[in-house]
Short mmCIF file of C-alpha atoms in Angstrom, two decimals:
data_model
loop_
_atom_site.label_atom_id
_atom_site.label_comp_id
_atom_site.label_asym_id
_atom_site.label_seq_id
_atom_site.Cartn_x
_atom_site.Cartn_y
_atom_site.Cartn_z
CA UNK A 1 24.96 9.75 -17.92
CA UNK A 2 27.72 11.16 -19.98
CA UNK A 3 30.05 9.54 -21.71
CA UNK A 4 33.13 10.10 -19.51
CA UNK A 5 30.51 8.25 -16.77
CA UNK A 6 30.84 5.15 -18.45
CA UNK A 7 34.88 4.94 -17.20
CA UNK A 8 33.64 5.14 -13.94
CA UNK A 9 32.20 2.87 -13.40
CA UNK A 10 34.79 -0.03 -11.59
CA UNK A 11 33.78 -2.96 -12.43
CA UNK A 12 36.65 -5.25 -11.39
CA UNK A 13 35.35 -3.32 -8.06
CA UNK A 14 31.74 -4.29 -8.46
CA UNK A 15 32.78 -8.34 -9.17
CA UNK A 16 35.34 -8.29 -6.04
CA UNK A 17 32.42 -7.05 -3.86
CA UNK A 18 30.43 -9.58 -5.36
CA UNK A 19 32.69 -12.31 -4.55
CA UNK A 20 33.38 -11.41 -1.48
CA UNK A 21 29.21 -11.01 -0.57
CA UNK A 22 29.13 -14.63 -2.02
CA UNK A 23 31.84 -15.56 0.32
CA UNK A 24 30.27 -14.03 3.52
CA UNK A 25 26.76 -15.92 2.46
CA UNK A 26 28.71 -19.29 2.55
CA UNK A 27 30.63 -18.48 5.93
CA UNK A 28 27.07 -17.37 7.35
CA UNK A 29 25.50 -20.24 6.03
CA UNK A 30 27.75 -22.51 8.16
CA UNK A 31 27.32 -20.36 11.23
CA UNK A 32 23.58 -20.58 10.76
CA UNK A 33 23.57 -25.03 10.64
CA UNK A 34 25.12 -24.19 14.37
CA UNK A 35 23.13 -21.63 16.36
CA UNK A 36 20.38 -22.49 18.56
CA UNK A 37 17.82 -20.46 20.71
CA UNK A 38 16.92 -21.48 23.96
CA UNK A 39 14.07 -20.68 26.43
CA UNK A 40 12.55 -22.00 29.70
CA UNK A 41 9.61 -20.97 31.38
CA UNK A 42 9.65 -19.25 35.02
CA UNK A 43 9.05 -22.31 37.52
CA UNK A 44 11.80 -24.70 35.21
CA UNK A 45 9.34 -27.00 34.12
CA UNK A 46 9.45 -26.56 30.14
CA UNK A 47 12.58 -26.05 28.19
CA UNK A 48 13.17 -25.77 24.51
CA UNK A 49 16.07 -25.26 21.52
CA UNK A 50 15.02 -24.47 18.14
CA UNK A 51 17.47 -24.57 15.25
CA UNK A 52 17.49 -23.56 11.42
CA UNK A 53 14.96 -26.43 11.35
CA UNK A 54 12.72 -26.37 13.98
CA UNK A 55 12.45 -27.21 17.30
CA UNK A 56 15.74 -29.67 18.10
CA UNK A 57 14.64 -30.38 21.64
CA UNK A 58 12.12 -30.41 23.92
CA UNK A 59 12.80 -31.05 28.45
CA UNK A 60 9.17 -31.63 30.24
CA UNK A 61 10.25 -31.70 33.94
CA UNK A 62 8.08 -34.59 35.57
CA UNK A 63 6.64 -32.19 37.98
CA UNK A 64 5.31 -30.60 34.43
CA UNK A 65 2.63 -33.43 34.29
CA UNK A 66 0.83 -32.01 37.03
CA UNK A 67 -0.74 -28.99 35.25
CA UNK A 68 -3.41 -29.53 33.30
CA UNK A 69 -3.07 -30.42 29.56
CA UNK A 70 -4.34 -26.67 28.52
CA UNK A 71 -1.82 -25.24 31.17
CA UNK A 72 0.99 -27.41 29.75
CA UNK A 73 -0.26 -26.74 26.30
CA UNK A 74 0.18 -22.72 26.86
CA UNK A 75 3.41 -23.48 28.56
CA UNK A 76 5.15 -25.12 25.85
CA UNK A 77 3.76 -22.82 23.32
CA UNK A 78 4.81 -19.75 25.01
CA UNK A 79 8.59 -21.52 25.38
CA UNK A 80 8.68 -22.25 21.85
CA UNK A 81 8.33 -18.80 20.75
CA UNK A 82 10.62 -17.57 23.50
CA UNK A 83 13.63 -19.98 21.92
CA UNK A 84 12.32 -18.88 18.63
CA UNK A 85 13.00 -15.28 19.51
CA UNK A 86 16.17 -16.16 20.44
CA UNK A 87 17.45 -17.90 18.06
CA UNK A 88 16.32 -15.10 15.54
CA UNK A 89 18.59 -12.57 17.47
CA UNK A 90 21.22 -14.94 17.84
CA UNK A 91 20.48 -15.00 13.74
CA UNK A 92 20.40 -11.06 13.65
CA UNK A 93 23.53 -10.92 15.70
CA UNK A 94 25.90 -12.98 13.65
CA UNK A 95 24.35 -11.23 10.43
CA UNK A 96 25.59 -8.13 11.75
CA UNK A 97 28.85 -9.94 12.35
CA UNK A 98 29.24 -11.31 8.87
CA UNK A 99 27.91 -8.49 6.45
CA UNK A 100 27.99 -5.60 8.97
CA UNK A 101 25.49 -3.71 10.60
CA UNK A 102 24.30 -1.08 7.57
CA UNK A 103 24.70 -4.60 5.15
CA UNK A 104 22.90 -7.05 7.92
CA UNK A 105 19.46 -8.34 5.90
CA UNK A 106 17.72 -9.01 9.60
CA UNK A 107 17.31 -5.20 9.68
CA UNK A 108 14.38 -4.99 7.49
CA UNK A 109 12.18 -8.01 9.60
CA UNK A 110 11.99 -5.31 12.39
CA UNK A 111 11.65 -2.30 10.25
CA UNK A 112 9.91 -3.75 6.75
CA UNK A 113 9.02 -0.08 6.14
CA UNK A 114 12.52 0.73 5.90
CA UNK A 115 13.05 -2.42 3.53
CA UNK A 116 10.72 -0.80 1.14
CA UNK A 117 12.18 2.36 1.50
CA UNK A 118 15.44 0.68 0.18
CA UNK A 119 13.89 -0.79 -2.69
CA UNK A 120 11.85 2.43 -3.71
CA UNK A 121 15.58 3.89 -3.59
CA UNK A 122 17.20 1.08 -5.61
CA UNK A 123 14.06 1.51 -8.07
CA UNK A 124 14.41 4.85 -8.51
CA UNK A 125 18.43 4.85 -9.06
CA UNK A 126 17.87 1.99 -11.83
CA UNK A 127 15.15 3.63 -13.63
CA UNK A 128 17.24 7.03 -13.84
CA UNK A 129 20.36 4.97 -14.65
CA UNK A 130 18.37 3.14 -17.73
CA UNK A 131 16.92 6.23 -18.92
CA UNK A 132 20.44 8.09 -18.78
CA UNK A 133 21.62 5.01 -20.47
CA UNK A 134 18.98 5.25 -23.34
CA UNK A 135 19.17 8.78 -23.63
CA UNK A 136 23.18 8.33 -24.22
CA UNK A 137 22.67 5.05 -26.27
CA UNK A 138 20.23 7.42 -28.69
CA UNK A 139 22.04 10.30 -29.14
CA UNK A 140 25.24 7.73 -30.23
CA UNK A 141 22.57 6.68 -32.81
CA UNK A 142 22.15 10.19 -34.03
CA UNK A 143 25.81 10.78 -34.01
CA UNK A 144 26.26 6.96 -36.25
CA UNK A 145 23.26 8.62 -38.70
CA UNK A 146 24.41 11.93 -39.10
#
């Protein structure tokens, strides 16, 4: 980093993106309280809705209480994690709607490999920035001694 680097750098930019990031979180946050997944299995028998907190509701049709409890058991199981699917692309989708797709955080639960990538990126840009920054912040000390 040279010195003419350090007037580069915007930071009244860097704060207003901030802001604005801080803003989208609180705008998603709301959207998130309200979206719901839902599922049913084949034959309309067991339905479900999961929320941000859990499962909000779950329909046995009476003619459900003619399977057998292990039947029933699989049944609701499986429709749980169908309206759990959904409501984590429902939660992908609005992500993408709030930050943008290349900003949307859901990216990295399907690809956590790419996640990592990212942060072996960021990690690698920071330690080159602080070492650029220590190199300049030394050779200011020579100049002040010399």
């Amino acid at each position: 980093m040279t010195e003419g680097d350090f007037g580069a750098l915007d930071i009244d930019r860097f704060l207003r993106n901030a802001d604005q990031q801080m803003a989208r979180a609180g705008e998603f946050q709301k959207v998130l309280q309200e979206l719901t997944g839902h599922a049913q299995d084949p034959d309309g028998l067991v339905t479900a809705e999961c929320g941000s907190a859990g499962l909000k509701e779950l329909i046995l049709h009476p003619k459900a209480m003619r399977l057998n409890s292990g039947e029933l058991a699989e049944r609701i199981k499986a429709v749980i994690a169908e309206a759990t699917a959904d409501l984590q692309r429902r939660v992908s989708e609005e992500m993408g709607a709030v930050f943008g797709e290349e900003n949307n955080p859901m990216r990295f639960a399907q690809d956590p490999e790419g996640g990592m990538q990212v942060l072996r990126q960021a990690e690698t840009a920071y330690n080159r920035t602080y070492e650029d920054l220590m190199g300049e912040l030394d050779r200011i000390r020579q100049r002040m001694e010399g």
